[in-house]
Amino acid sequence: ISYGKELFRAGVEMDTLSRKAETVFAEALGFVTQKARENATAMGLTTSQYIDASTAIGDLLIPMGFQREEAARISTNLVDLSGALAEWTGGQKTAKEVTEILGKAILGEREQLKTLGISIQEADIKARLAEKGLSKLTGEMLQQAKAAATLELITEKSADAQASFAKNSESAIRRQQELTAKISELGERMAVVLLPVFERLVSVASSVIDFLDGIAGAMESILDPAQAATDAFDEQQLKGFNS
């Protein structure tokens, strides 16, 4: 029963996040899904977790004016980087935690990058924009240019981590991550398959509760007059006794 409840909760959560991903990426979701299938397991993530992480970043980028296709590309690049950087920390950070740090960095909150061995200052961003002739931009265009420059610098400054990640594909930690991801993936698939069954059970349970509620209401309408008559009878009996 406990496992069934957990599967139901997971199924509902996945359904909700799947709808969010469809809204955020729209027609670009296919690209994100393909990237997830290619890279998620090596990072210790399920396909769904990879897509969710990408969606969280895409949801930050699109309000900045990025087109959904570009947001999908940047989001998946950052999630891919998170796997290498998480492993580079020796397991002190998970891929999910690293993804959150990278997402914040894109928005300009770069202080936590130092926990990943990366230091990017505002001066570095301005210098990169100047190199590209973009220092005069304002508004959304400036936000987008800063986000792109941040991604470039993160990629450049994490070259060693990326090389190590590519080299150590057969390491013990990688095999452990892959096994964990595969087990979680199996559970998620079961949750998705069983969600319609759980929803049907919830519907039936709701109908039963409504039926019982109707019976209770009917009984109350019967018992109220009966109780009133009983009270009146007891009152008369008490008067007769007192007299």
mmCIF file of C-alpha atoms in Angstrom, residues 10-215:
data_model
loop_
_atom_site.group_PDB
_atom_site.id
_atom_site.type_symbol
_atom_site.label_atom_id
_atom_site.label_comp_id
_atom_site.label_asym_id
_atom_site.label_seq_id
_atom_site.Cartn_x
_atom_site.Cartn_y
_atom_site.Cartn_z
ATOM 1 C CA ALA A 10 5.201 10.151 -8.393
ATOM 2 C CA GLY A 11 2.768 9.680 -11.264
ATOM 3 C CA VAL A 12 0.805 12.809 -10.394
ATOM 4 C CA GLU A 13 4.022 14.824 -9.994
ATOM 5 C CA MET A 14 5.412 13.603 -13.313
ATOM 6 C CA ASP A 15 2.155 14.374 -15.081
ATOM 7 C CA THR A 16 2.190 17.921 -13.685
ATOM 8 C CA LEU A 17 5.836 18.523 -14.608
ATOM 9 C CA SER A 18 5.286 17.030 -18.059
ATOM 10 C CA ARG A 19 2.523 19.536 -18.711
ATOM 11 C CA LYS A 20 4.825 22.339 -17.534
ATOM 12 C CA ALA A 21 7.581 21.182 -19.927
ATOM 13 C CA GLU A 22 5.099 21.169 -22.809
ATOM 14 C CA THR A 23 4.079 24.722 -21.951
ATOM 15 C CA VAL A 24 7.618 26.046 -21.540
ATOM 16 C CA PHE A 25 9.251 24.441 -24.586
ATOM 17 C CA ALA A 26 6.231 23.834 -26.849
ATOM 18 C CA GLU A 27 7.539 22.552 -30.192
ATOM 19 C CA ALA A 28 11.138 22.513 -28.856
ATOM 20 C CA LEU A 29 10.286 19.823 -26.279
ATOM 21 C CA GLY A 30 11.239 17.092 -28.744
ATOM 22 C CA PHE A 31 14.816 18.401 -28.798
ATOM 23 C CA VAL A 32 14.980 18.443 -24.979
ATOM 24 C CA THR A 33 13.540 14.926 -24.758
ATOM 25 C CA GLN A 34 16.112 13.566 -27.227
ATOM 26 C CA LYS A 35 18.942 15.160 -25.232
ATOM 27 C CA ALA A 36 17.516 13.619 -22.073
ATOM 28 C CA ARG A 37 17.484 10.148 -23.626
ATOM 29 C CA GLU A 38 21.089 10.541 -24.756
ATOM 30 C CA ASN A 39 22.655 12.008 -21.619
ATOM 31 C CA ALA A 40 20.490 11.610 -18.511
ATOM 32 C CA THR A 41 21.577 8.160 -17.331
ATOM 33 C CA ALA A 42 25.306 8.970 -17.311
ATOM 34 C CA MET A 43 24.526 11.891 -15.012
ATOM 35 C CA GLY A 44 22.545 9.763 -12.569
ATOM 36 C CA LEU A 45 19.277 11.328 -13.726
ATOM 37 C CA THR A 46 16.154 9.808 -15.194
ATOM 38 C CA THR A 47 14.816 11.132 -18.488
ATOM 39 C CA SER A 48 12.051 12.891 -16.583
ATOM 40 C CA GLN A 49 14.478 14.482 -14.107
ATOM 41 C CA TYR A 50 16.642 15.764 -16.971
ATOM 42 C CA ILE A 51 13.621 17.304 -18.687
ATOM 43 C CA ASP A 52 12.430 18.826 -15.402
ATOM 44 C CA ALA A 53 15.854 20.417 -14.802
ATOM 45 C CA SER A 54 15.892 21.800 -18.340
ATOM 46 C CA THR A 55 12.368 23.131 -17.910
ATOM 47 C CA ALA A 56 13.329 24.980 -14.727
ATOM 48 C CA ILE A 57 16.105 26.784 -16.611
ATOM 49 C CA GLY A 58 13.981 27.369 -19.709
ATOM 50 C CA ASP A 59 11.315 28.922 -17.504
ATOM 51 C CA LEU A 60 13.912 31.505 -16.455
ATOM 52 C CA LEU A 61 15.219 32.172 -19.966
ATOM 53 C CA ILE A 62 12.001 32.648 -21.915
ATOM 54 C CA PRO A 63 10.807 35.677 -19.873
ATOM 55 C CA MET A 64 14.188 37.237 -20.760
ATOM 56 C CA GLY A 65 13.141 37.176 -24.411
ATOM 57 C CA PHE A 66 14.821 33.973 -25.613
ATOM 58 C CA GLN A 67 12.991 32.021 -28.293
ATOM 59 C CA ARG A 68 11.905 28.567 -27.130
ATOM 60 C CA GLU A 69 14.359 26.764 -29.426
ATOM 61 C CA GLU A 70 17.267 28.819 -28.094
ATOM 62 C CA ALA A 71 16.061 28.391 -24.519
ATOM 63 C CA ALA A 72 15.945 24.613 -25.094
ATOM 64 C CA ARG A 73 19.530 24.609 -26.413
ATOM 65 C CA ILE A 74 20.923 26.669 -23.530
ATOM 66 C CA SER A 75 18.949 24.708 -20.934
ATOM 67 C CA THR A 76 20.175 21.318 -22.116
ATOM 68 C CA ASN A 77 23.758 22.597 -22.378
ATOM 69 C CA LEU A 78 23.617 23.681 -18.749
ATOM 70 C CA VAL A 79 22.075 20.412 -17.598
ATOM 71 C CA ASP A 80 24.745 18.466 -19.514
ATOM 72 C CA LEU A 81 27.413 20.567 -17.813
ATOM 73 C CA SER A 82 25.872 19.866 -14.418
ATOM 74 C CA GLY A 83 26.712 16.179 -14.726
ATOM 75 C CA ALA A 84 30.397 16.869 -15.318
ATOM 76 C CA LEU A 85 30.579 19.499 -12.597
ATOM 77 C CA ALA A 86 28.729 17.331 -10.058
ATOM 78 C CA GLU A 87 31.211 14.512 -10.620
ATOM 79 C CA TRP A 88 34.071 17.029 -10.443
ATOM 80 C CA THR A 89 33.011 17.925 -6.885
ATOM 81 C CA GLY A 90 33.581 14.314 -5.866
ATOM 82 C CA GLY A 91 29.915 13.767 -5.149
ATOM 83 C CA GLN A 92 29.569 16.734 -2.785
ATOM 84 C CA LYS A 93 26.990 18.202 -5.170
ATOM 85 C CA THR A 94 24.304 16.339 -7.104
ATOM 86 C CA ALA A 95 23.549 17.092 -10.737
ATOM 87 C CA LYS A 96 20.254 18.626 -9.626
ATOM 88 C CA GLU A 97 22.001 20.952 -7.160
ATOM 89 C CA VAL A 98 24.553 21.978 -9.792
ATOM 90 C CA THR A 99 21.790 22.671 -12.293
ATOM 91 C CA GLU A 100 20.152 25.041 -9.819
ATOM 92 C CA ILE A 101 23.461 26.861 -9.297
ATOM 93 C CA LEU A 102 23.995 27.196 -13.051
ATOM 94 C CA GLY A 103 20.439 28.439 -13.545
ATOM 95 C CA LYS A 104 20.986 31.169 -10.949
ATOM 96 C CA ALA A 105 24.287 32.107 -12.587
ATOM 97 C CA ILE A 106 22.494 32.725 -15.879
ATOM 98 C CA LEU A 107 20.315 35.232 -14.024
ATOM 99 C CA GLY A 108 23.386 36.974 -12.619
ATOM 100 C CA GLU A 109 23.672 35.217 -9.225
ATOM 101 C CA ARG A 110 27.185 33.891 -9.772
ATOM 102 C CA GLU A 111 28.560 33.641 -6.230
ATOM 103 C CA GLN A 112 27.700 29.933 -5.800
ATOM 104 C CA LEU A 113 29.710 29.041 -8.899
ATOM 105 C CA LYS A 114 32.758 29.165 -6.646
ATOM 106 C CA THR A 115 31.539 25.972 -4.927
ATOM 107 C CA LEU A 116 32.041 24.312 -8.330
ATOM 108 C CA GLY A 117 35.533 25.712 -8.792
ATOM 109 C CA ILE A 118 34.383 28.446 -11.191
ATOM 110 C CA SER A 119 34.829 32.171 -10.638
ATOM 111 C CA ILE A 120 33.054 34.635 -12.914
ATOM 112 C CA GLN A 121 32.914 38.329 -12.063
ATOM 113 C CA GLU A 122 30.758 41.060 -13.546
ATOM 114 C CA ALA A 123 33.933 42.473 -15.098
ATOM 115 C CA ASP A 124 34.409 39.180 -16.980
ATOM 116 C CA ILE A 125 30.909 39.440 -18.426
ATOM 117 C CA LYS A 126 31.427 43.056 -19.498
ATOM 118 C CA ALA A 127 34.754 42.171 -21.092
ATOM 119 C CA ARG A 128 33.168 39.338 -23.075
ATOM 120 C CA LEU A 129 30.361 41.617 -24.264
ATOM 121 C CA ALA A 130 32.893 44.250 -25.291
ATOM 122 C CA GLU A 131 34.814 41.645 -27.315
ATOM 123 C CA LYS A 132 31.621 40.897 -29.223
ATOM 124 C CA GLY A 133 30.675 44.546 -29.654
ATOM 125 C CA LEU A 134 27.607 44.115 -27.458
ATOM 126 C CA SER A 135 28.423 46.500 -24.605
ATOM 127 C CA LYS A 136 25.905 49.094 -25.815
ATOM 128 C CA LEU A 137 22.896 46.812 -25.501
ATOM 129 C CA THR A 138 20.070 47.558 -23.075
ATOM 130 C CA GLY A 139 16.935 45.874 -21.713
ATOM 131 C CA GLU A 140 16.105 42.332 -22.808
ATOM 132 C CA MET A 141 18.867 42.284 -25.398
ATOM 133 C CA LEU A 142 21.443 42.992 -22.681
ATOM 134 C CA GLN A 143 19.964 40.286 -20.446
ATOM 135 C CA GLN A 144 20.186 37.757 -23.249
ATOM 136 C CA ALA A 145 23.744 38.759 -24.130
ATOM 137 C CA LYS A 146 24.823 38.448 -20.483
ATOM 138 C CA ALA A 147 23.194 35.023 -20.200
ATOM 139 C CA ALA A 148 24.955 33.816 -23.345
ATOM 140 C CA ALA A 149 28.295 35.246 -22.154
ATOM 141 C CA THR A 150 27.853 33.550 -18.773
ATOM 142 C CA LEU A 151 27.225 30.206 -20.455
ATOM 143 C CA GLU A 152 30.318 30.631 -22.620
ATOM 144 C CA LEU A 153 32.514 31.449 -19.637
ATOM 145 C CA ILE A 154 31.140 28.575 -17.552
ATOM 146 C CA THR A 155 31.817 26.196 -20.439
ATOM 147 C CA GLU A 156 35.354 27.495 -20.878
ATOM 148 C CA LYS A 157 36.174 27.447 -17.165
ATOM 149 C CA SER A 158 34.855 23.899 -16.712
ATOM 150 C CA ALA A 159 36.976 22.375 -19.488
ATOM 151 C CA ASP A 160 38.885 20.116 -17.073
ATOM 152 C CA ALA A 161 35.672 18.848 -15.499
ATOM 153 C CA GLN A 162 34.200 18.075 -18.911
ATOM 154 C CA ALA A 163 37.368 16.260 -20.030
ATOM 155 C CA SER A 164 37.380 14.198 -16.826
ATOM 156 C CA PHE A 165 33.702 13.343 -17.246
ATOM 157 C CA ALA A 166 34.284 12.119 -20.801
ATOM 158 C CA LYS A 167 37.352 10.121 -19.759
ATOM 159 C CA ASN A 168 35.905 8.406 -16.685
ATOM 160 C CA SER A 169 32.862 6.799 -18.268
ATOM 161 C CA GLU A 170 33.706 3.449 -16.633
ATOM 162 C CA SER A 171 34.469 4.772 -13.151
ATOM 163 C CA ALA A 172 32.795 3.290 -10.066
ATOM 164 C CA ILE A 173 30.892 6.487 -9.301
ATOM 165 C CA ARG A 174 29.568 6.641 -12.878
ATOM 166 C CA ARG A 175 28.379 3.032 -12.777
ATOM 167 C CA GLN A 176 26.676 3.695 -9.453
ATOM 168 C CA GLN A 177 24.968 6.787 -10.866
ATOM 169 C CA GLU A 178 23.792 4.889 -13.926
ATOM 170 C CA LEU A 179 22.404 2.037 -11.830
ATOM 171 C CA THR A 180 20.563 4.484 -9.557
ATOM 172 C CA ALA A 181 19.147 6.295 -12.580
ATOM 173 C CA LYS A 182 17.973 3.041 -14.201
ATOM 174 C CA ILE A 183 16.217 1.907 -11.023
ATOM 175 C CA SER A 184 14.526 5.299 -10.670
ATOM 176 C CA GLU A 185 13.583 5.224 -14.356
ATOM 177 C CA LEU A 186 11.858 1.866 -13.850
ATOM 178 C CA GLY A 187 9.863 3.256 -10.938
ATOM 179 C CA GLU A 188 8.827 6.296 -12.969
ATOM 180 C CA ARG A 189 7.679 4.128 -15.860
ATOM 181 C CA MET A 190 5.563 2.062 -13.495
ATOM 182 C CA ALA A 191 4.088 5.254 -12.060
ATOM 183 C CA VAL A 192 3.169 6.508 -15.538
ATOM 184 C CA VAL A 193 1.647 3.176 -16.579
ATOM 185 C CA LEU A 194 -0.370 2.843 -13.371
ATOM 186 C CA LEU A 195 -1.504 6.485 -13.120
ATOM 187 C CA PRO A 196 -4.737 5.885 -15.129
ATOM 188 C CA VAL A 197 -5.533 2.953 -12.805
ATOM 189 C CA PHE A 198 -4.954 5.105 -9.715
ATOM 190 C CA GLU A 199 -7.060 7.899 -11.191
ATOM 191 C CA ARG A 200 -9.889 5.422 -11.800
ATOM 192 C CA LEU A 201 -9.639 4.207 -8.197
ATOM 193 C CA VAL A 202 -9.772 7.792 -6.948
ATOM 194 C CA SER A 203 -12.842 8.398 -9.113
ATOM 195 C CA VAL A 204 -14.562 5.289 -7.740
ATOM 196 C CA ALA A 205 -13.638 6.206 -4.165
ATOM 197 C CA SER A 206 -15.039 9.687 -4.700
ATOM 198 C CA SER A 207 -18.304 8.232 -6.003
ATOM 199 C CA VAL A 208 -18.561 5.923 -2.981
ATOM 200 C CA ILE A 209 -17.952 8.835 -0.603
ATOM 201 C CA ASP A 210 -20.622 10.909 -2.373
ATOM 202 C CA PHE A 211 -23.032 7.947 -2.118
ATOM 203 C CA LEU A 212 -22.355 7.490 1.593
ATOM 204 C CA ASP A 213 -22.688 11.221 2.144
ATOM 205 C CA GLY A 214 -26.116 11.070 0.489
ATOM 206 C CA ILE A 215 -27.155 8.204 2.762
#
